[in-house]
Amino acid sequence: MTAHALTLGRVLRFTVLSIGALIFLAPYIFMISTAGKAQSEIFSSSLSLIPEQWSYLENFGKALSRVSMTTLLMNGVIVCALIFVVQVVVAIPCAYAMAKLKFRAARLMMVLVMLGLLVPIHATALPLYVAFDRLAVLNSYTALVAPFSISVFAIFLFLQFFRAIPDDLIHAARLDGMSEVGIVARVIVPNAWPAITAFAIFSVVAHWNDLFWPLVVVTNQDFATPPLGLLYFRAAEAGDDYGALMAATLIITLPLVAVFLLAQKRFVEGITMTGLKG
Amino acid sequence: MSILSLRSVTKSFAGNAILKGVSLEAKEGEFIALVGPSGCGKSTLLRIVAGLDHADSGEIAIGGRNVSAVAAADRNIAMVFQSYALYPHLTAGQNIAVPLAMRRLTAAQRLPVIGSLIPGQRQIRADIQRQVKDMASSLKIDHLLDRKPGQMSGGQRQRVALARAMVRHPSVFLMDEPLSNLDANLRVHARGEIVELHRRAGVPTLYVTHDQSEALSMADRVAVMIGGTLLQLASPEAIYDNPAHIEVARFLGQPRINVLKTRMNASGIVRFGTLTLAAERVPAGETPVLIAVRPEFIRLSARPDGILKARVERTEFLGSEVIVHARLDAMGEIVAKVAPAEAATLAPGRPVSVEIEPNRVMLFATTGERLQAKTIAAASTLEKIHG
C-alpha cells in the first residue's frame, strides 16, 4: 500500500462518505448508548451519547433473564438455516436447468419467475395462513420455513450467474461421464460460491429480521424468532424499560453484524461477479 | 473397417439448415481435419458426433455400433475444446483424473467422506493417480499438476486439456480448434506435438479448424465443409491439387486461387490465352465456364508482347516470395506468386504478359462442379513470336 496524498478531492470525498455513514449508523449508535443507560437517564431532558452511569451489566442482565434469549437466538438460527438450505437446494437445480438446458417450458418458467418477483409475501399471507391452519401446522418450524422454500429471487440471481458459466465446461463434464445432477454438484456449485454467499446474506438478513410472517403464524413463545421475541419482551416484560429492550436488540442484531463483517469481501464479489474464466 | 461413420447427418436451427446431409467415414487411426469458413457447420457436426447435440436425421456409428441415441458419456469419445473447458476449481491433476474417476469409481465411492470407507476405493484411486502421472509426464506437464487453470498459461492449459482427453483412451478423439487461442509461434509447435501424440495413441481423430494450413499440415485426410455440405474429403495433396468444387479451390491456398470467366464451345473446347483445353464431357451447347489457376502456376514476364496482357497493380513482399496483383485487360484481377528475384522487374504500373502452366489449369462449371479437362495445346508466348 502506498500512502495517498491528502488532496482536496480526497478530503471532500471522505467528508461526504463519513457524514453519510454517520446518518445511517446514528440509530444503531444511539441504541448502543441507550443499552447502557439507567431508566432515569433515558427519560432525562438532556441528550448524551455516553451514559453518566454505566448500566450495561444491569440492562443485559435483565434482557437475558426476562426472556429466554437462547431459545430466541436458537429459533432464529434454525429458521434461517432451514430457509437458506432449502432455498439453495431448490433454486440451484432450477436455475441450472433454466440457464443451460433446452426445454419447451423455459420461457414460461422465466415469465413465472419474473411474476414471482413481483408478488410480495403480504399478498399471499392470508391464503397461506388459512392453509396452514387447516393443516394444523401453525406454531411450528414448518409454518415459518415453508412459504420461503422456493425463492424466485434466488433462482433469478443464480440464473444470471450460471448463464456466465461457459457451455463448453458443461459439455466437457458430460463427455467426462457426469450426469446432470453430477454436473450441478461437481461443476456448478463449486464455481458458484460467490453467488451462493451473496444470496446467503440476502436470505439470512431478510429472514432473521422478518417480523411480519412469524407474527402471523406463531403465537407460541417456543417458536418465536428474535424480532417476535423482542415484541413479546416489550409488551409483556419490559414495559417502558428501554434500556433492557435496547440491550436485547443489541444481542439479537450482533450475530448479523458479525456474519456480515466476516463475509463482507465475498458479498461484494458476489454482487459484482463477472462470471468465470475457463 | 471404419471406426467412425456419419451417414447423411442433417441439422437445422430455427429453420436454418446448418448441416445438409453430411456423410463421412474415418478409418482406424486416421487423422481427419474438418476445415471450412466460420459458420459452415463444422463445430455443430463435431458436437453431434460427441452427442452434445442431436441430429435431425442421419446416423452416427462408432466401431460399427449405431450411437445416434446414445448419451455423450457412453459414446467413449473425448474432446478438446477451443476454450479448453478445464474445471476452474480443480487442479490440473484433478482435472485429468476426473474422466477416470467418473468411470472407475461407483457413485457411492465418489462421495466425499463415506466414499473413502468403501473397500477397494483406495486401490482404484492409487491406480488413477499413477495413470494421471504417466499421462502428465508424457506431455511434460508434471510440474503443473498442483496448479489451478487460472495459474497456467494458454499453452499449459491446452496441454492439460489434451491430457484430460487422452488419459482414458477414447475410441474417437474430437478437437474443436484447440490451437486457435495460442500465439502464432506456439501454434506451429503445438501442431507437431498433436500429430506426434496422435501417431503414438493411434486413436482416430476428427479435428475441426478454420485454419487451412493446420488442416493441410496435420491431417491424413482433409474434409472441406462449406455452407453445411461436405464438398470434398481427400488427402491434403489431392484436395489442394485436385479440388472437386470451385469453393474448395477458393478456400484452400494462400493467396486465393485465380478464377476467370470464359466460355466453352459446343464441342467442349475452351480457349484461354495461349491454352486450349478439351473437356471430357461435351456440353449441350456453348456454356460459360470458370478457369482456375493457383497463383504459383502463373508466370509474369516483363515483356509486353504476350497474348494475355496485364498491368501490375501492387506487390506484397513476404520474404521468401512476392505476391503480385495484376489486372488482366477486361478480365479482372490476377494474382501471381513469384520469387523475389523475378519481382524486381515487376514494379506497379508495368505492363506484363501472363503465362499459365498448361497442366495446372482447372475447369469448373458455373455451378461450381469440377469439369475434367485436358490441356491439348499450349502455345508458349515464345513460340508464338518466333514461330
XYZ file of C-alpha atoms in Angstrom:
665
model
C 0.000 0.000 0.000
C 1.272 3.404 -0.883
C 0.319 6.376 1.205
C -2.101 8.575 -0.674
C -1.607 12.292 -0.629
C -4.377 14.066 1.169
C -5.652 16.110 -1.735
C -8.672 18.372 -1.514
C -10.751 15.920 -3.552
C -9.981 13.062 -1.196
C -10.785 15.121 1.876
C -14.091 16.110 0.326
C -14.935 12.526 -0.576
C -14.109 11.279 2.914
C -16.211 14.007 4.469
C -19.259 13.178 2.357
C -18.867 9.449 2.977
C -18.356 9.947 6.718
C -21.440 12.119 7.045
C -23.447 9.528 5.104
C -22.173 6.702 7.265
C -22.938 8.661 10.424
C -26.530 9.302 9.343
C -27.090 5.612 8.624
C -25.340 4.442 11.769
C -26.949 7.033 14.071
C -29.887 4.846 15.217
C -27.566 1.922 15.892
C -25.144 4.095 17.823
C -27.998 5.545 19.784
C -29.185 2.019 20.541
C -25.754 1.047 21.867
C -25.747 4.129 24.018
C -29.267 3.584 25.368
C -28.476 -0.019 26.214
C -26.041 1.316 28.797
C -28.269 3.897 30.423
C -30.379 3.617 33.534
C -34.132 4.137 33.280
C -33.966 7.621 34.833
C -31.266 8.793 32.460
C -33.124 7.684 29.314
C -36.055 9.908 30.171
C -33.976 12.867 31.351
C -34.187 16.003 29.264
C -30.501 16.110 28.387
C -29.279 14.106 25.423
C -25.872 12.499 25.701
C -24.294 9.598 23.897
C -22.093 8.444 26.737
C -24.108 7.198 29.735
C -23.458 9.035 33.040
C -23.793 5.817 34.927
C -22.801 2.640 33.158
C -25.719 0.268 33.494
C -24.741 -2.193 30.749
C -24.448 -5.125 33.143
C -27.822 -4.413 34.699
C -29.604 -3.988 31.348
C -28.017 -7.030 29.726
C -28.809 -9.000 32.850
C -32.484 -8.042 32.554
C -32.528 -8.826 28.802
C -31.020 -12.251 29.338
C -33.116 -13.200 32.363
C -36.593 -11.948 31.489
C -36.902 -13.739 28.143
C -35.271 -16.933 27.050
C -32.692 -15.319 24.805
C -31.091 -18.658 23.917
C -34.421 -20.009 22.630
C -34.927 -16.889 20.521
C -31.460 -16.997 19.034
C -31.669 -20.740 18.527
C -35.007 -20.365 16.742
C -33.516 -17.631 14.579
C -30.564 -19.820 13.618
C -32.721 -22.884 12.919
C -35.297 -20.994 10.848
C -32.734 -19.013 8.850
C -30.548 -22.057 8.214
C -33.506 -24.198 7.142
C -34.841 -21.489 4.849
C -31.423 -20.893 3.316
C -30.597 -24.564 2.763
C -33.986 -25.373 1.243
C -33.876 -22.281 -0.955
C -30.428 -23.177 -2.309
C -31.290 -26.848 -2.814
C -34.382 -25.865 -4.788
C -33.030 -22.850 -6.653
C -29.682 -24.177 -7.914
C -31.013 -27.099 -9.974
C -33.865 -24.910 -11.165
C -31.570 -22.090 -12.248
C -29.186 -24.591 -13.853
C -31.983 -26.094 -15.911
C -33.220 -22.692 -16.999
C -29.759 -21.398 -17.844
C -28.202 -24.388 -19.542
C -30.780 -26.946 -20.618
C -33.102 -26.521 -23.548
C -36.722 -27.346 -22.871
C -40.017 -26.020 -24.081
C -41.261 -24.517 -20.837
C -38.097 -22.475 -20.280
C -39.682 -19.233 -21.477
C -42.829 -19.804 -19.476
C -40.757 -20.513 -16.383
C -38.823 -17.294 -16.904
C -42.105 -15.384 -17.032
C -43.283 -17.130 -13.867
C -40.044 -16.267 -12.087
C -40.402 -12.619 -13.049
C -44.014 -12.647 -11.876
C -42.935 -14.300 -8.655
C -40.506 -11.455 -8.049
C -43.395 -9.015 -8.239
C -45.670 -10.700 -5.680
C -44.881 -9.750 -2.058
C -45.463 -12.149 0.848
C -48.173 -9.841 2.187
C -50.365 -10.647 -0.796
C -50.255 -14.380 -0.172
C -50.169 -14.220 3.623
C -53.862 -14.737 4.215
C -54.382 -17.809 1.994
C -51.191 -19.319 3.388
C -52.380 -18.684 6.942
C -55.689 -20.363 6.244
C -53.973 -23.316 4.596
C -51.522 -23.752 7.476
C -54.387 -23.502 9.933
C -56.257 -26.293 8.141
C -53.103 -28.391 8.064
C -52.675 -27.663 11.778
C -49.073 -26.607 11.298
C -49.332 -23.125 12.826
C -46.795 -22.626 15.614
C -44.137 -24.809 14.059
C -40.882 -24.515 12.155
C -42.741 -25.788 9.085
C -45.025 -22.754 9.122
C -42.017 -20.440 9.471
C -39.954 -22.080 6.722
C -42.325 -23.489 4.101
C -43.526 -20.245 2.434
C -39.945 -19.243 1.698
C -38.659 -22.590 0.432
C -38.913 -21.548 -3.220
C -37.157 -18.254 -3.655
C -37.672 -16.731 -7.071
C -35.054 -14.183 -6.150
C -32.533 -16.985 -5.638
C -33.488 -18.559 -8.952
C -33.084 -15.208 -10.660
C -29.714 -14.480 -9.026
C -28.283 -17.938 -9.771
C -29.705 -17.874 -13.296
C -27.735 -14.739 -14.091
C -24.608 -16.285 -12.622
C -24.966 -19.657 -14.359
C -25.504 -18.029 -17.736
C -21.943 -16.728 -17.486
C -20.534 -20.245 -16.984
C -19.204 -21.404 -20.377
C -21.249 -24.080 -22.152
C -18.054 -25.907 -23.038
C -17.402 -26.563 -19.358
C -20.727 -28.377 -19.101
C -20.114 -30.208 -22.375
C -16.733 -31.343 -21.074
C -18.373 -32.606 -17.897
C -20.929 -34.574 -19.905
C -18.197 -36.172 -22.008
C -16.287 -36.993 -18.834
C -19.267 -39.057 -17.802
C -21.138 -36.855 -15.344
C -24.906 -36.962 -15.012
C -26.838 -33.691 -14.863
C -27.017 -33.998 -11.073
C -23.281 -34.669 -11.074
C -22.675 -31.541 -13.139
C -24.647 -29.415 -10.686
C -22.866 -30.895 -7.678
C -19.343 -31.134 -9.063
C -19.049 -28.299 -11.554
C -21.734 -25.697 -10.941
C -21.800 -25.474 -7.148
C -18.009 -25.359 -6.610
C -17.845 -22.485 -9.066
C -20.912 -20.671 -7.758
C -19.665 -19.885 -4.233
C -19.597 -16.105 -4.744
C -23.246 -16.167 -5.837
C -24.244 -18.526 -3.024
C -22.528 -16.348 -0.424
C -24.183 -13.219 -1.755
C -27.545 -14.903 -1.674
C -26.874 -16.253 1.826
C -26.524 -12.720 3.127
C -29.706 -11.531 1.440
C -31.662 -14.516 2.677
C -30.349 -14.623 6.232
C -30.691 -10.877 6.800
C -34.232 -10.874 5.417
C -35.448 -13.812 7.478
C -33.530 -13.023 10.661
C -35.127 -9.589 10.703
C -38.541 -10.681 9.474
C -41.313 -9.795 11.882
C -44.337 -9.977 9.634
C -44.536 -13.685 8.902
C -43.607 -15.007 12.381
C -46.213 -12.613 13.797
C -48.819 -14.202 11.518
C -48.108 -17.868 12.183
C -46.533 -18.003 15.641
C -48.300 -17.390 18.912
C -46.318 -19.816 20.998
C -43.169 -18.279 22.527
C -41.266 -21.530 21.967
C -41.221 -20.895 18.211
C -40.657 -17.132 18.358
C -37.894 -15.767 16.189
C -35.716 -12.935 17.565
C -37.801 -9.957 16.298
C -41.001 -11.581 17.553
C -39.321 -12.286 20.866
C -38.426 -8.621 21.166
C -42.055 -7.743 20.636
C -43.147 -10.051 23.457
C -40.386 -8.723 25.595
C -41.583 -5.177 25.119
C -45.249 -5.932 25.566
C -45.138 -8.315 28.487
C -41.971 -7.888 30.416
C -40.151 -4.665 29.902
C -42.963 -2.199 29.530
C -41.109 1.043 29.140
C -37.755 -0.338 30.228
C -35.964 0.844 27.119
C -32.513 0.188 28.473
C -33.186 -3.532 28.712
C -35.041 -3.521 25.414
C -32.079 -1.953 23.638
C -29.741 -4.439 25.275
C -31.917 -7.282 23.956
C -31.969 -5.727 20.488
C -28.220 -5.440 20.570
C -27.862 -9.115 21.409
C -30.163 -10.015 18.545
C -28.529 -7.859 15.902
C -24.988 -8.754 16.898
C -24.836 -12.136 15.094
C -25.877 -10.497 11.808
C -23.323 -7.714 12.115
C -20.612 -10.275 12.860
C -21.563 -12.504 9.946
C -21.724 -9.568 7.557
C -18.316 -8.295 8.581
C -16.863 -11.780 8.088
C -18.454 -12.338 4.692
C -18.164 -8.751 3.501
C -15.493 -9.415 0.895
C -17.318 -12.405 -0.557
C -20.538 -10.442 -0.546
C -19.122 -7.666 -2.702
C -17.550 -10.288 -5.006
C -20.887 -11.987 -5.383
C -22.716 -8.817 -6.307
C -20.110 -7.611 -8.763
C -19.390 -11.072 -10.150
C -18.425 -11.153 -13.780
C -18.508 -14.860 -14.449
C -15.832 -17.460 -14.824
C -12.774 -17.839 -16.871
C -12.318 -21.378 -18.131
C -13.362 -51.215 -41.008
C -14.377 -47.696 -40.370
C -14.241 -46.625 -36.750
C -16.430 -43.589 -37.132
C -19.077 -43.206 -39.766
C -21.629 -40.486 -40.333
C -24.459 -41.066 -42.742
C -26.378 -38.092 -44.159
C -26.480 -36.130 -40.941
C -28.749 -33.093 -41.064
C -29.385 -30.371 -38.535
C -31.241 -27.103 -38.634
C -31.701 -24.367 -36.088
C -34.899 -22.337 -36.236
C -35.482 -23.242 -39.888
C -31.883 -22.593 -40.947
C -30.273 -25.698 -42.373
C -26.836 -25.875 -40.749
C -25.921 -29.382 -41.918
C -27.350 -30.553 -45.219
C -26.700 -34.273 -45.184
C -23.092 -34.837 -44.195
C -21.547 -38.286 -44.677
C -18.064 -39.186 -43.566
C -16.041 -42.298 -42.775
C -12.929 -42.364 -40.642
C -10.637 -45.367 -40.761
C -8.696 -46.814 -37.861
C -6.005 -44.442 -36.616
C -6.868 -41.765 -39.113
C -6.480 -38.035 -38.545
C -9.190 -36.134 -40.370
C -9.229 -32.353 -40.407
C -12.617 -30.779 -40.847
C -11.985 -27.381 -42.310
C -14.243 -24.607 -43.514
C -15.043 -20.943 -43.051
C -16.710 -19.867 -39.806
C -20.372 -20.729 -39.692
C -20.122 -23.645 -42.119
C -21.417 -26.088 -39.512
C -18.184 -27.884 -38.668
C -18.440 -27.279 -34.915
C -22.096 -28.308 -34.967
C -21.097 -31.556 -36.683
C -18.462 -32.166 -34.027
C -20.966 -31.594 -31.226
C -23.358 -34.033 -32.879
C -20.624 -36.673 -33.107
C -19.843 -36.068 -29.432
C -23.505 -36.461 -28.516
C -23.794 -32.954 -27.104
C -26.327 -32.099 -29.773
C -28.788 -34.224 -31.672
C -29.023 -34.558 -35.427
C -32.422 -34.031 -37.030
C -31.819 -37.064 -39.222
C -28.971 -39.341 -40.217
C -26.908 -41.881 -38.356
C -23.677 -41.867 -36.390
C -21.836 -45.125 -35.841
C -18.734 -45.709 -33.766
C -16.916 -49.004 -34.266
C -19.896 -50.312 -36.196
C -22.391 -49.555 -33.399
C -25.119 -47.001 -34.097
C -24.762 -44.426 -31.321
C -27.284 -41.860 -32.564
C -29.413 -42.430 -29.477
C -26.553 -42.981 -27.024
C -25.738 -40.305 -24.435
C -22.492 -38.361 -24.736
C -20.962 -40.020 -21.687
C -21.498 -43.532 -23.069
C -20.000 -42.950 -26.514
C -16.440 -43.134 -25.189
C -15.478 -40.012 -27.071
C -13.009 -37.456 -25.776
C -12.981 -33.868 -26.853
C -10.618 -30.929 -26.577
C -12.458 -27.636 -26.608
C -11.379 -24.333 -28.041
C -11.637 -22.765 -24.591
C -10.077 -25.948 -23.088
C -13.028 -26.109 -20.641
C -10.897 -27.125 -17.668
C -12.714 -27.207 -14.337
C -11.606 -23.912 -12.754
C -11.958 -25.173 -9.178
C -9.772 -28.251 -9.661
C -6.006 -28.513 -10.060
C -4.520 -29.809 -13.306
C -4.018 -33.232 -11.742
C -7.611 -33.394 -10.518
C -8.833 -32.235 -13.923
C -7.018 -35.082 -15.649
C -8.308 -37.568 -13.058
C -11.995 -36.624 -13.493
C -12.824 -38.810 -16.534
C -11.096 -41.796 -14.907
C -12.797 -41.295 -11.541
C -16.190 -40.941 -13.195
C -15.730 -44.238 -14.990
C -13.927 -46.436 -12.490
C -15.441 -45.380 -9.167
C -19.057 -46.055 -8.342
C -21.314 -43.189 -7.325
C -21.019 -44.221 -3.677
C -17.230 -44.451 -3.852
C -17.057 -40.909 -5.213
C -18.839 -39.426 -2.188
C -16.521 -37.132 -0.235
C -16.321 -38.848 3.178
C -18.412 -42.013 3.005
C -16.692 -42.959 -0.247
C -13.338 -43.364 1.419
C -14.796 -46.030 3.723
C -15.885 -48.296 0.894
C -13.408 -51.127 0.285
C -11.460 -51.203 -2.964
C -11.714 -47.480 -3.426
C -8.180 -46.760 -2.233
C -6.694 -49.191 -4.742
C -8.601 -47.627 -7.650
C -7.657 -44.112 -6.599
C -3.985 -45.016 -6.425
C -4.264 -46.548 -9.864
C -5.880 -43.373 -11.225
C -3.134 -41.252 -9.667
C -0.495 -43.372 -11.347
C -2.175 -43.025 -14.742
C -2.504 -39.255 -14.303
C 1.220 -39.073 -13.519
C 2.125 -41.169 -16.570
C -0.052 -39.046 -18.824
C 1.393 -35.858 -17.367
C 4.978 -36.950 -17.866
C 4.331 -37.961 -21.459
C 3.006 -34.436 -22.095
C 5.726 -32.856 -19.930
C 3.301 -31.206 -17.527
C 4.402 -32.994 -14.325
C 5.293 -29.708 -12.677
C 1.813 -28.259 -13.301
C -0.260 -30.957 -11.622
C -0.881 -28.940 -8.450
C -1.786 -25.713 -10.226
C -5.272 -24.492 -10.979
C -6.204 -23.489 -14.550
C -6.200 -19.807 -13.556
C -2.494 -20.055 -12.709
C -1.455 -21.537 -16.051
C -0.629 -20.037 -19.437
C -2.699 -20.781 -22.529
C -0.222 -23.339 -23.817
C -0.123 -25.120 -20.465
C -3.908 -25.247 -20.242
C -4.061 -26.660 -23.736
C -1.726 -29.497 -22.691
C -3.771 -30.230 -19.592
C -6.907 -30.339 -21.746
C -5.161 -32.776 -24.102
C -4.083 -34.910 -21.172
C -7.613 -34.985 -19.755
C -8.951 -36.097 -23.124
C -6.306 -38.738 -23.798
C -5.999 -40.273 -20.359
C -8.971 -42.589 -20.732
C -8.090 -43.984 -24.170
C -11.224 -42.941 -26.037
C -12.374 -44.701 -29.179
C -12.653 -41.399 -31.030
C -10.889 -38.131 -30.367
C -12.522 -34.812 -31.237
C -10.764 -31.472 -31.254
C -12.548 -28.175 -31.721
C -9.981 -25.597 -32.817
C -7.672 -26.461 -29.919
C -4.877 -24.201 -31.130
C -6.781 -21.053 -32.014
C -6.204 -19.452 -28.606
C -2.430 -19.854 -28.763
C 0.016 -17.328 -30.145
C 1.442 -17.966 -33.607
C 4.785 -19.464 -32.549
C 3.284 -21.823 -30.014
C 0.627 -22.865 -32.503
C 3.117 -24.176 -35.041
C 4.948 -26.025 -32.272
C 1.731 -27.499 -30.851
C 0.687 -28.744 -34.297
C 3.687 -31.041 -34.425
C 3.025 -32.252 -30.908
C -0.586 -33.130 -31.568
C 0.366 -35.061 -34.704
C 3.016 -36.910 -32.701
C 0.557 -37.707 -29.895
C -1.954 -38.927 -32.429
C 0.606 -41.207 -34.001
C 1.518 -42.695 -30.629
C -2.067 -43.187 -29.448
C -3.456 -44.295 -32.806
C -6.943 -43.074 -31.927
C -8.980 -41.806 -34.901
C -9.224 -38.052 -34.633
C -11.635 -35.517 -36.006
C -10.001 -32.133 -35.880
C -12.053 -29.015 -36.565
C -10.236 -25.903 -37.668
C -10.769 -22.862 -39.811
C -7.037 -22.611 -40.427
C -6.211 -24.260 -43.748
C -2.505 -24.561 -43.013
C -3.333 -26.519 -39.833
C -5.610 -28.804 -41.812
C -3.163 -29.402 -44.655
C -0.114 -29.881 -42.452
C -1.622 -32.155 -39.800
C -4.244 -34.357 -41.372
C -4.177 -37.681 -43.185
C -7.307 -36.551 -44.964
C -8.918 -33.138 -45.153
C -12.675 -32.647 -45.263
C -13.752 -29.296 -46.631
C -17.142 -28.148 -45.445
C -18.829 -25.101 -46.875
C -22.360 -23.973 -46.186
C -23.345 -27.162 -44.356
C -22.199 -29.505 -47.116
C -19.101 -31.644 -47.142
C -17.700 -30.766 -50.544
C -14.619 -32.988 -50.585
C -12.762 -35.459 -48.405
C -9.305 -36.340 -49.656
C -5.624 -36.298 -48.792
C -4.099 -32.819 -48.352
C -2.230 -33.163 -51.659
C -5.287 -34.295 -53.588
C -7.535 -31.665 -52.124
C -5.083 -28.904 -52.935
C -4.054 -30.032 -56.411
C -7.309 -31.544 -57.496
C -10.264 -29.811 -55.833
C -13.674 -31.198 -56.695
C -15.504 -27.899 -56.324
C -14.680 -24.278 -57.008
C -15.406 -23.407 -53.358
C -12.833 -25.953 -52.190
C -10.311 -24.488 -54.603
C -11.134 -20.990 -53.370
C -10.997 -21.896 -49.687
C -7.602 -23.610 -49.744
C -4.433 -21.843 -50.761
C -2.916 -18.545 -49.797
C -3.322 -16.249 -51.724
C -6.590 -17.403 -53.180
C -6.788 -19.262 -56.465
C -7.366 -17.150 -59.584
C -10.791 -17.715 -61.105
C -11.543 -16.283 -64.540
C -14.721 -16.459 -66.548
C -14.634 -17.773 -70.082
C -16.734 -19.843 -72.464
C -16.697 -23.456 -73.627
C -17.898 -24.157 -77.143
C -20.338 -26.887 -78.131
C -17.599 -29.426 -78.757
C -16.155 -28.978 -75.273
C -13.181 -26.853 -76.214
C -12.080 -23.913 -74.070
C -9.562 -21.429 -75.416
C -7.938 -19.109 -72.965
C -4.926 -17.066 -73.883
C -2.399 -19.468 -75.268
C -4.142 -22.525 -73.824
C -6.632 -24.889 -75.375
C -8.496 -27.269 -73.078
C -10.789 -30.103 -74.020
C -13.471 -31.160 -71.559
C -14.050 -34.898 -71.147
C -17.776 -34.480 -71.339
C -19.137 -32.458 -74.227
C -21.808 -29.935 -73.242
C -25.156 -29.432 -74.923
C -24.137 -26.102 -76.384
C -21.872 -23.190 -75.744
C -21.699 -22.646 -71.979
C -19.970 -20.215 -69.659
C -17.266 -21.892 -67.541
C -14.697 -20.927 -64.917
C -10.987 -21.396 -65.286
C -8.947 -21.645 -62.103
C -5.175 -21.435 -61.674
C -3.232 -21.232 -58.427
C -1.011 -18.139 -58.084
C 2.152 -20.239 -58.011
C 1.434 -21.523 -61.549
C 1.197 -18.106 -63.101
C 4.290 -16.525 -64.511
C 4.568 -12.859 -65.236
C 7.219 -11.634 -67.595
C 8.177 -8.068 -68.187
C 7.888 -8.484 -71.989
C 4.720 -6.746 -73.056
C 4.208 -8.907 -76.151
C 2.344 -11.963 -74.845
C -1.219 -12.899 -75.739
C -2.539 -12.311 -72.210
C -1.579 -8.813 -71.224
C -1.842 -7.371 -67.754
C -0.679 -4.407 -65.745
C 0.921 -4.759 -62.294
C -1.159 -3.041 -59.611
C 0.733 -3.762 -56.423
C 3.197 -6.201 -54.913
C 3.391 -7.735 -51.434
C 6.815 -8.798 -50.223
C 6.613 -11.868 -47.950
C 10.278 -12.712 -47.619
C 10.646 -15.979 -49.474
C 8.161 -14.954 -52.132
C 6.391 -11.952 -53.566
C 2.668 -11.743 -54.279
C 1.956 -9.716 -57.399
C -1.526 -8.355 -58.055
C -2.064 -7.527 -61.700
C -5.095 -6.530 -63.751
C -5.855 -8.556 -66.860
C -7.388 -6.467 -69.613
C -11.147 -6.643 -69.211
C -10.990 -9.861 -67.171
C -10.337 -8.744 -63.676
C -7.559 -9.216 -61.196
C -4.981 -11.963 -61.357
C -2.595 -12.872 -58.555
C 0.774 -14.483 -59.031
C 3.338 -15.824 -56.594
C 6.854 -15.126 -57.816
C 10.392 -15.395 -56.490
C 11.805 -12.143 -55.059
C 14.473 -12.050 -57.777
C 11.866 -12.002 -60.528
C 9.702 -9.489 -58.707
C 12.349 -6.803 -59.051
C 11.263 -6.200 -62.626
C 7.554 -6.093 -61.756
C 7.076 -2.596 -60.438
C 3.481 -1.326 -60.073
C 2.140 0.155 -63.286
C 4.268 -2.012 -65.581
C 2.635 -3.902 -68.405
C 3.413 -7.609 -68.262
C 2.451 -10.730 -70.128
C 0.839 -13.591 -68.295
C 1.776 -17.196 -68.826
C -0.059 -20.114 -67.255
C 1.448 -23.509 -66.512
C -0.513 -25.619 -69.016
C -1.150 -28.714 -66.868
C -2.205 -26.786 -63.804
C -5.346 -25.232 -65.188
C -8.647 -26.456 -63.778
C -12.058 -26.095 -65.303
C -15.263 -25.623 -63.285
C -18.892 -25.258 -64.261
C -20.511 -22.002 -63.185
C -22.441 -24.021 -60.582
C -19.095 -24.912 -59.006
C -18.593 -28.549 -60.036
C -15.283 -29.589 -61.452
C -15.202 -30.333 -65.156
C -12.459 -32.794 -66.028
C -10.428 -31.396 -68.892
C -7.110 -31.936 -70.648
C -4.839 -29.279 -71.976
C -4.447 -30.199 -75.616
C -2.436 -27.256 -76.823
C -0.325 -24.713 -75.053
C 1.486 -22.465 -77.432
C 4.047 -20.643 -75.381
C 4.392 -16.959 -75.980
C 7.894 -17.534 -77.223
C 6.760 -19.989 -79.887
C 4.110 -17.549 -80.969
C 6.659 -14.863 -81.508
C 9.337 -16.869 -83.152
C 7.242 -19.491 -84.855
